[in-house]
PDB file of C-alpha atoms in Angstrom:
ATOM      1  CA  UNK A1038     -81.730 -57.052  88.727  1.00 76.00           C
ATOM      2  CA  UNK A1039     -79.808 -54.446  91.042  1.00 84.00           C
ATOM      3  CA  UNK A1040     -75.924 -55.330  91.633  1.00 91.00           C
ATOM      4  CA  UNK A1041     -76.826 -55.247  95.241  1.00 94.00           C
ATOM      5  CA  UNK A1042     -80.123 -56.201  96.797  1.00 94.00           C
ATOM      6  CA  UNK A1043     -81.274 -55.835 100.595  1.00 94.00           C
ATOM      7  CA  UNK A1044     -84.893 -56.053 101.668  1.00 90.00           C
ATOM      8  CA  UNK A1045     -85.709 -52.141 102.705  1.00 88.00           C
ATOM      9  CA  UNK A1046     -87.618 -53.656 105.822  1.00 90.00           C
ATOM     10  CA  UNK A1047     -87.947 -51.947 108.008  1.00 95.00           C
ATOM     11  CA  UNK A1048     -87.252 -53.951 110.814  1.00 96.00           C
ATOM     12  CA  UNK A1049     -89.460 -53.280 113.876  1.00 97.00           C
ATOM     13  CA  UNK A1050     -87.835 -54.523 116.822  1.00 97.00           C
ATOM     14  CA  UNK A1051     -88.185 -54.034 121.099  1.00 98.00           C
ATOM     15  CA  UNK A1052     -84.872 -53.407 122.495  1.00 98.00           C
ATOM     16  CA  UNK A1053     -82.870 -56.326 123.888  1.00 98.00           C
ATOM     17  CA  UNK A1054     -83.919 -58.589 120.345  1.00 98.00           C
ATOM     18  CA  UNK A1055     -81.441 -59.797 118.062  1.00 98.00           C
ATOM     19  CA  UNK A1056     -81.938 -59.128 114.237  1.00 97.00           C
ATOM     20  CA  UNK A1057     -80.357 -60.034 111.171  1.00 96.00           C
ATOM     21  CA  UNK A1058     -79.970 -58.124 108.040  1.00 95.00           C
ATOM     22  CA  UNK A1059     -79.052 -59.937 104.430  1.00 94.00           C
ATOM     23  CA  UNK A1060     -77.858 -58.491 101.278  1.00 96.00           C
ATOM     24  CA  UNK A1061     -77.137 -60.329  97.892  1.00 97.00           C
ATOM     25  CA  UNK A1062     -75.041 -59.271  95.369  1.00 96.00           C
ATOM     26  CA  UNK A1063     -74.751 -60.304  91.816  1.00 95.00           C
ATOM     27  CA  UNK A1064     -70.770 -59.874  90.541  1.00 92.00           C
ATOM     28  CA  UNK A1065     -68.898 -62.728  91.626  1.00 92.00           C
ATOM     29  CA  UNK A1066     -65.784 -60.832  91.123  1.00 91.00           C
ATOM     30  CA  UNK A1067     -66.554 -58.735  94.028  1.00 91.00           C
ATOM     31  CA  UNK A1068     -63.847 -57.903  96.328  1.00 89.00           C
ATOM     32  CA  UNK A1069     -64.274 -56.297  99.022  1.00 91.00           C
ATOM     33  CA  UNK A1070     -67.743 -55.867 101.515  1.00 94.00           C
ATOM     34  CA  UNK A1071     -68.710 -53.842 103.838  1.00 94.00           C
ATOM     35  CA  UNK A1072     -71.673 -52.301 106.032  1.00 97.00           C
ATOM     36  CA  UNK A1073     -72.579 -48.803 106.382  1.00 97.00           C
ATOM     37  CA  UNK A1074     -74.968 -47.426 108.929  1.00 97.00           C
ATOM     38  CA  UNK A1075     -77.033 -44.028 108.082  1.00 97.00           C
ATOM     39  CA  UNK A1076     -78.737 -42.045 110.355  1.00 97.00           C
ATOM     40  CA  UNK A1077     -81.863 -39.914 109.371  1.00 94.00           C
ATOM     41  CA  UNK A1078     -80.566 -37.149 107.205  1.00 91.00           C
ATOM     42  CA  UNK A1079     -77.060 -37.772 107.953  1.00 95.00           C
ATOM     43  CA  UNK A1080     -74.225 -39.325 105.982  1.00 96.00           C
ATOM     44  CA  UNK A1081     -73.186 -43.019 105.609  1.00 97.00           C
ATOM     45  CA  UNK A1082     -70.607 -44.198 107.798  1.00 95.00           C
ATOM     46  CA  UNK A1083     -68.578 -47.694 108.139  1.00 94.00           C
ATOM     47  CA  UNK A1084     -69.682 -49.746 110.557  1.00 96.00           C
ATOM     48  CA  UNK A1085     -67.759 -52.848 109.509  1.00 95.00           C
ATOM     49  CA  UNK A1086     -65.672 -54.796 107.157  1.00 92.00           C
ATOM     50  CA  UNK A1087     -66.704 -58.354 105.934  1.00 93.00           C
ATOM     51  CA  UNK A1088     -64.710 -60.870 105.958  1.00 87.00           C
ATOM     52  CA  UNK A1089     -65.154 -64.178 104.466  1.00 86.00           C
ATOM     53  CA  UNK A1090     -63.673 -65.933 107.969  1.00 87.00           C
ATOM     54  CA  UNK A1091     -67.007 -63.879 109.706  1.00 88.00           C
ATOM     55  CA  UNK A1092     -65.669 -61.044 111.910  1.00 92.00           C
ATOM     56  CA  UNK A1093     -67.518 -59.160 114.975  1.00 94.00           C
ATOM     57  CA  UNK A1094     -67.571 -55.785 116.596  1.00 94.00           C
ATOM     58  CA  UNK A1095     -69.243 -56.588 120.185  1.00 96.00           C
ATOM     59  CA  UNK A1096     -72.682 -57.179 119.669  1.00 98.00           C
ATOM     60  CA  UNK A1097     -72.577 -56.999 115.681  1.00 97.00           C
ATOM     61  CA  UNK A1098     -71.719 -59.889 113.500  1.00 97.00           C
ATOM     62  CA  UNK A1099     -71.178 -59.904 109.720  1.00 96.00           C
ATOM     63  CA  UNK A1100     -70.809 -62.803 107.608  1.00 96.00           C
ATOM     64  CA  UNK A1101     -70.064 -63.279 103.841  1.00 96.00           C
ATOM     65  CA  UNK A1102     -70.824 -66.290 101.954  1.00 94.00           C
ATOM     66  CA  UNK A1103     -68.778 -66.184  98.443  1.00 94.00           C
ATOM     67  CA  UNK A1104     -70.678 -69.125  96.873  1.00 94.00           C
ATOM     68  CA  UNK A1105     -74.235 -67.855  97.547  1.00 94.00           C
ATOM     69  CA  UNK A1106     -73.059 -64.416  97.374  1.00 95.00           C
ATOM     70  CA  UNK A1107     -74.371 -63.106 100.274  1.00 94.00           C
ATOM     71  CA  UNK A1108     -73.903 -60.804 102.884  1.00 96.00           C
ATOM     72  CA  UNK A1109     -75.244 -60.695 106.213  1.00 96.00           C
ATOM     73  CA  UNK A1110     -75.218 -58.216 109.501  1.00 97.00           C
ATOM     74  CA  UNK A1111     -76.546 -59.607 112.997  1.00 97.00           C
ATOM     75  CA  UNK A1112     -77.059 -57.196 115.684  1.00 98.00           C
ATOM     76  CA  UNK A1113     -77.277 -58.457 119.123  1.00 98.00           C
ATOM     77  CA  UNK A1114     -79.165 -56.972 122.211  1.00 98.00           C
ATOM     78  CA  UNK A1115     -80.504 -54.433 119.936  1.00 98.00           C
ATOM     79  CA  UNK A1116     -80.285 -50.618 121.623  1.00 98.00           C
ATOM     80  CA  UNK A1117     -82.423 -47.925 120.931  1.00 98.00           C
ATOM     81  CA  UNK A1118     -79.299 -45.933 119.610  1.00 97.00           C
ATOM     82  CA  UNK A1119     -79.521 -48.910 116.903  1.00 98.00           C
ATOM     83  CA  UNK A1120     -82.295 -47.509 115.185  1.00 98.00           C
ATOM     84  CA  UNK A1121     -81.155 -46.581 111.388  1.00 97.00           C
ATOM     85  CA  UNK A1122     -80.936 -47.551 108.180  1.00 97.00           C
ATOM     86  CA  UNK A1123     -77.869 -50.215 107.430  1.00 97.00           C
ATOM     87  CA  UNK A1124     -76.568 -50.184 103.952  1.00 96.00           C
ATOM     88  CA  UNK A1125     -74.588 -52.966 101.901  1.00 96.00           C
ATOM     89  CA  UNK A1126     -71.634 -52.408 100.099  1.00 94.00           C
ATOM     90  CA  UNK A1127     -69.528 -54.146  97.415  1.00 94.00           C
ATOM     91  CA  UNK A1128     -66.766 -53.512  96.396  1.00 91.00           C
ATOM     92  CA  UNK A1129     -66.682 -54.865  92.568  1.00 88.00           C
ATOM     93  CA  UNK A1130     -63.050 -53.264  91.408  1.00 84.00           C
ATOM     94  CA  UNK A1131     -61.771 -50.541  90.258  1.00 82.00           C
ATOM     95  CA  UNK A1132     -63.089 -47.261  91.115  1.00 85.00           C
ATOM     96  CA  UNK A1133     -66.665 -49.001  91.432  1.00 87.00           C
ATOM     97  CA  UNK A1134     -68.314 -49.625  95.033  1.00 90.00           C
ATOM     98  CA  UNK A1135     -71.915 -50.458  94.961  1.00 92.00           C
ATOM     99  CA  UNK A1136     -73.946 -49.374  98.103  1.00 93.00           C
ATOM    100  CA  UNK A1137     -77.074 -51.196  98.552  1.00 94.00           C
ATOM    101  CA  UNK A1138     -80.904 -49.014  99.180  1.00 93.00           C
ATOM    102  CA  UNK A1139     -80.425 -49.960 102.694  1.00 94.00           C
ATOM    103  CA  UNK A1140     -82.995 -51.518 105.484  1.00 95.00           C
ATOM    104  CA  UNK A1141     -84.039 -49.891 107.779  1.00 96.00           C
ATOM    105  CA  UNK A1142     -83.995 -50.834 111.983  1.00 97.00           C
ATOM    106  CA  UNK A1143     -86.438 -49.106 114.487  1.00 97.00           C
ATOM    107  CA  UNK A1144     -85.417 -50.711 118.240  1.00 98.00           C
ATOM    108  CA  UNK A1145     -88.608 -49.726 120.067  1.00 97.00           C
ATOM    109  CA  UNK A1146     -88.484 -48.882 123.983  1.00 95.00           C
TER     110      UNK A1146
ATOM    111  CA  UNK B1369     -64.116 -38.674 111.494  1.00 58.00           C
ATOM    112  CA  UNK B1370     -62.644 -37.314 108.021  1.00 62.00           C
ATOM    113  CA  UNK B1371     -62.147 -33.583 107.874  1.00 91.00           C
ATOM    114  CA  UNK B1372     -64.834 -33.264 105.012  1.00 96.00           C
ATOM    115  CA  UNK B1373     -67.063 -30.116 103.883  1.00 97.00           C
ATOM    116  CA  UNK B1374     -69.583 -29.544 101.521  1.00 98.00           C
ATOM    117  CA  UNK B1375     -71.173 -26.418 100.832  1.00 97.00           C
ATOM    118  CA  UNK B1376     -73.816 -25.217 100.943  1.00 98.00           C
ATOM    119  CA  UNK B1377     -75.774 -28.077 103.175  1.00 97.00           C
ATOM    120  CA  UNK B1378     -79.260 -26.631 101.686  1.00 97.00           C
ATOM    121  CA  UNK B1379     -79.907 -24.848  98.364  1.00 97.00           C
ATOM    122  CA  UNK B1380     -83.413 -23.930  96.334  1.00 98.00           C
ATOM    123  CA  UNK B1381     -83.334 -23.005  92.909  1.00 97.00           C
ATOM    124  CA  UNK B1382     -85.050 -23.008  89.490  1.00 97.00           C
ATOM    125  CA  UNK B1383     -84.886 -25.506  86.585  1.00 97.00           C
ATOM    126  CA  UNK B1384     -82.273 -24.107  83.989  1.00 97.00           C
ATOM    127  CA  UNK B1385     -79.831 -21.983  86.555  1.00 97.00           C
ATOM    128  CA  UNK B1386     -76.292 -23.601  86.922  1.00 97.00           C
ATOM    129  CA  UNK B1387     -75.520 -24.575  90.246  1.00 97.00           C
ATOM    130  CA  UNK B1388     -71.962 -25.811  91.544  1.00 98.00           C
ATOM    131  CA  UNK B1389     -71.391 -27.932  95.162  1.00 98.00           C
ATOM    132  CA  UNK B1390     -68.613 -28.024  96.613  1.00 98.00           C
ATOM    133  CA  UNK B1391     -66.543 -30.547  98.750  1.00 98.00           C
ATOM    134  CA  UNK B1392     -63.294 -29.807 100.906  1.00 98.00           C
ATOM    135  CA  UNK B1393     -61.046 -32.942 102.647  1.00 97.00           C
ATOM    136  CA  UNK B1394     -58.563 -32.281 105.031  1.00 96.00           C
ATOM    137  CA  UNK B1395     -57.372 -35.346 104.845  1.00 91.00           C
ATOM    138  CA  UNK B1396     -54.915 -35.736 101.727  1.00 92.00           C
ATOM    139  CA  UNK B1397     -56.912 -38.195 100.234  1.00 93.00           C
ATOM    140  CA  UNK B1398     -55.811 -39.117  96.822  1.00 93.00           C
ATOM    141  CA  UNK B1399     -59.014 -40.271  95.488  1.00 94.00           C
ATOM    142  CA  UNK B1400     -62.556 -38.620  95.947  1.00 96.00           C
ATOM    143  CA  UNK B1401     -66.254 -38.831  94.904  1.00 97.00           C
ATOM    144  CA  UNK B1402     -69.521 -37.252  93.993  1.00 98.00           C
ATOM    145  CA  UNK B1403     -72.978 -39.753  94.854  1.00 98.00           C
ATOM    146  CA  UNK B1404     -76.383 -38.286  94.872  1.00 97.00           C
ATOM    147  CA  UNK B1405     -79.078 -40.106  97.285  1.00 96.00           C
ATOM    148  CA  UNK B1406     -82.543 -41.169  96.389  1.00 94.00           C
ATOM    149  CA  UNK B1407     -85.234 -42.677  97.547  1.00 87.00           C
ATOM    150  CA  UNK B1408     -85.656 -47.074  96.830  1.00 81.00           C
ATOM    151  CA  UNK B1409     -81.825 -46.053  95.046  1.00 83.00           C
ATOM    152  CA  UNK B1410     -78.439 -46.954  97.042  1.00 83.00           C
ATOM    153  CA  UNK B1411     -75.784 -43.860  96.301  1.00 93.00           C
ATOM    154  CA  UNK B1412     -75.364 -43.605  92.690  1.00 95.00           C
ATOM    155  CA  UNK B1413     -71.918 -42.253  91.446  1.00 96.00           C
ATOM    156  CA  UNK B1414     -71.633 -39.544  89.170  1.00 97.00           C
ATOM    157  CA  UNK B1415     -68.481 -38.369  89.021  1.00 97.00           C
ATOM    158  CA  UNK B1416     -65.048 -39.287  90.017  1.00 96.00           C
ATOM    159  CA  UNK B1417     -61.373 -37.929  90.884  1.00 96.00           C
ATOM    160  CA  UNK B1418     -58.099 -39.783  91.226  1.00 94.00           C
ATOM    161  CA  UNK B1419     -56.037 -36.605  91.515  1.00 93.00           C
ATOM    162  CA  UNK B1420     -55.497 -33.414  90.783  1.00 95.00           C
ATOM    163  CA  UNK B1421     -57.300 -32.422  87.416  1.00 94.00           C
ATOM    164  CA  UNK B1422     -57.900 -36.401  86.653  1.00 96.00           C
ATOM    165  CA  UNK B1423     -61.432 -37.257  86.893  1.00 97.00           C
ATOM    166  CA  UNK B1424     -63.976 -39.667  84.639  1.00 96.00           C
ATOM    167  CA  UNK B1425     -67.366 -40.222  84.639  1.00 96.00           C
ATOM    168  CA  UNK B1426     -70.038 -42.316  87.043  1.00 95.00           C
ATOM    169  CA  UNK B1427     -72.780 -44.342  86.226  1.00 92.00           C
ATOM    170  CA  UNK B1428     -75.252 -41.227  86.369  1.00 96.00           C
ATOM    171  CA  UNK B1429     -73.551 -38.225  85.073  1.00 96.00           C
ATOM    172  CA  UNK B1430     -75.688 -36.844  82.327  1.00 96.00           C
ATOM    173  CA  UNK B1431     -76.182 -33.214  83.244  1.00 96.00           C
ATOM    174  CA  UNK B1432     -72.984 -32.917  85.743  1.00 98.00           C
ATOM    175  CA  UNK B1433     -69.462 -31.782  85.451  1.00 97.00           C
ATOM    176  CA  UNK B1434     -66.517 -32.084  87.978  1.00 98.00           C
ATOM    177  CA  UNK B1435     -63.106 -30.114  88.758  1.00 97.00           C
ATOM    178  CA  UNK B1436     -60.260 -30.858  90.850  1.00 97.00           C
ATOM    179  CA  UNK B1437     -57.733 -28.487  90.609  1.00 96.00           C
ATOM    180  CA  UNK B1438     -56.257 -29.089  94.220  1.00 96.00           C
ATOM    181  CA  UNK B1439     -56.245 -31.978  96.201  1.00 96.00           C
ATOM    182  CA  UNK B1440     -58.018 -30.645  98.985  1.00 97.00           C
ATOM    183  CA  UNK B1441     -61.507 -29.412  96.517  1.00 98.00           C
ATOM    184  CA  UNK B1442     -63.430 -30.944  94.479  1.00 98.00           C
ATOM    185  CA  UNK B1443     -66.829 -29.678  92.612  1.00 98.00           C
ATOM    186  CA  UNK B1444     -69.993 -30.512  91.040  1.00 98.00           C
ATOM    187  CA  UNK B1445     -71.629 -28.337  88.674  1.00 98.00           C
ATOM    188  CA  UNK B1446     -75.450 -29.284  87.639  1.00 97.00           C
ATOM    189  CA  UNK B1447     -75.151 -27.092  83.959  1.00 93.00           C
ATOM    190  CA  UNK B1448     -78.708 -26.748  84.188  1.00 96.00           C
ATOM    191  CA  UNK B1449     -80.196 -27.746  86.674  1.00 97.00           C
ATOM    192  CA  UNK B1450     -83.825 -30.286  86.353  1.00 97.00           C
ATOM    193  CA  UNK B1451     -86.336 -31.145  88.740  1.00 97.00           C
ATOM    194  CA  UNK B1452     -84.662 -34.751  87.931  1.00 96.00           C
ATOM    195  CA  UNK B1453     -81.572 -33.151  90.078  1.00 98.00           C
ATOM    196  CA  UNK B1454     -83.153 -33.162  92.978  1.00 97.00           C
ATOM    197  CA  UNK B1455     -81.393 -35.020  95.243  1.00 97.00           C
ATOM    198  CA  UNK B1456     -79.113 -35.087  98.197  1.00 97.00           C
ATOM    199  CA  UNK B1457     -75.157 -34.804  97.147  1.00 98.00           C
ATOM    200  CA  UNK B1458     -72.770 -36.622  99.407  1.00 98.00           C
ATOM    201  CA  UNK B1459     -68.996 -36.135  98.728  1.00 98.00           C
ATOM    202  CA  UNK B1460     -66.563 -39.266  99.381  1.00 96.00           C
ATOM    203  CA  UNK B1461     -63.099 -39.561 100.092  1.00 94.00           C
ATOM    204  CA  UNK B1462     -60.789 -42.481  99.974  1.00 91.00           C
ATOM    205  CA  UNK B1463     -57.082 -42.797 100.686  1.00 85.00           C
ATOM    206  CA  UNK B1464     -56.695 -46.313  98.883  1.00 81.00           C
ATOM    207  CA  UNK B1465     -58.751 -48.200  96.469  1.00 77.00           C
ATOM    208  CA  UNK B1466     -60.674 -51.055  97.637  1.00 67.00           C
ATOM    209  CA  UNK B1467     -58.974 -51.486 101.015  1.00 67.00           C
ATOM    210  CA  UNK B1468     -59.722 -48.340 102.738  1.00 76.00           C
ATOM    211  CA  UNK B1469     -63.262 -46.971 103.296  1.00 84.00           C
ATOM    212  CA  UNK B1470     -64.463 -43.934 102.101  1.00 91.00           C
ATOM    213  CA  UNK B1471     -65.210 -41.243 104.064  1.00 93.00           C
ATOM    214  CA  UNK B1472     -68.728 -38.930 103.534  1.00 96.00           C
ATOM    215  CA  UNK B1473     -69.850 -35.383 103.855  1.00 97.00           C
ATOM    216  CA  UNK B1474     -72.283 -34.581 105.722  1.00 97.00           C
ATOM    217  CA  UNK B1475     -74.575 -34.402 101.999  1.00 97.00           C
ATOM    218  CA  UNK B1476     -75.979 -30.968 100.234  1.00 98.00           C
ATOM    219  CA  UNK B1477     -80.021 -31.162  99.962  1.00 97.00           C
ATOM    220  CA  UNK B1478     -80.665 -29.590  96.671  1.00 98.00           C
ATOM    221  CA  UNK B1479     -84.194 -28.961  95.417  1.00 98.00           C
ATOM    222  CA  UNK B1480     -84.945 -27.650  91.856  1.00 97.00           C
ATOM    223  CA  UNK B1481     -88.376 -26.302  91.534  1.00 96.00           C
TER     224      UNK B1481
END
């Protein structure tokens, strides 16, 4: 079983949807979480910390559930500038952060 | 964005040459990383620094060494390189453990024929 599991999708959506994106993770020690967004031949980048209160940037949402371990990412009013491939990542301790194999969003026109 | 650099961005070569990547930070960052990228695989680490000339070993880094003998650089050297290697290199940064975020390169495409 992989430390950190996300379904790869992807996710076909027409702009204007909302979609949601969930990761599991299996270390219940985890502390810290976080999603990444990567474009197409490009590096990862943060896109947001999760918090276990639920925290959102605009029209993203993440959530983190400590007792089912689970992660999730809702994007709202999906844009076509959306379209990439959203990775997972725990934080399990010391100099060990486990990225997810991502899932991958296409916002069609 | 994080002042980071690797070089080169694309590089060819043939099974058994040495190769070395390199990354640069402008950023002071205290701790830093080597992942390589596959396909159905999240980044795997295979090397990492938490200063100057203090490094240990990933979960992946048969077949890879590291140096760090400034802040500022830090390299990966395939000894021999394997068709196995071929992979995309991304370089992290991170100023604190577990609170900050790390920073990426913009990745090295290597291909060993």
């Amino acid at each position: 079983r992989k430390e950190v599991e996300q379904d790869p999708g992807p996710f076909n959506v027409p702009e204007g949807a909302t979609v949601a994106f969930n990761c599991t993770y299996s270390n219940s020690a985890s502390q810290s979480f976080f999603w990444y967004r990567q474009d197409c031949r490009k590096e990862p980048k943060l896109l947001m910390s999760v918090y276990s209160s639920g925290n959102e940037d605009g029209r993203f949402t993440a959530q983190l559930n400590r007792a089912s371990q689970y992660i999730s990412l809702l994007i709202r009013d999906s844009k076509l500038s959306d379209s990439a491939t959203y990775l997972c990542v725990v934080f399990t301790g010391g100099f060990k952060t486990i990225f997810g194999a991502g899932t991958r969003l296409f916002v069609k026109a | 964005d994080a002042g980071i650099t690797q070089s080169p961005r694309h590089k060819v070569t043939e099974t058994g040459t040495p190769v070395t990547l390199r990354c640069h930070q402008t950023e002071n960052h205290r701790y830093m990383y080597w992942y390589r990228q596959d396909p159905g695989h999240g980044l795997r680490l295979i090397h990492y620094s938490y200063g100057v000339k203090d490094t240990d070993k990933g979960e992946v880094s048969d077949g890879y060494s590291v140096s760090r003998s400034k802040t500022e650089d830090f390299l990966l050297t395939l000894e021999s390189a394997t068709s196995s290697q071929t992979s995309v290199y991304f370089c992290a940064t991170q100023g604190a453990i577990g609170t900050d975020t790390q920073y990426f390169g913009p990745g090295t495409r290597l291909t060993v024929l």
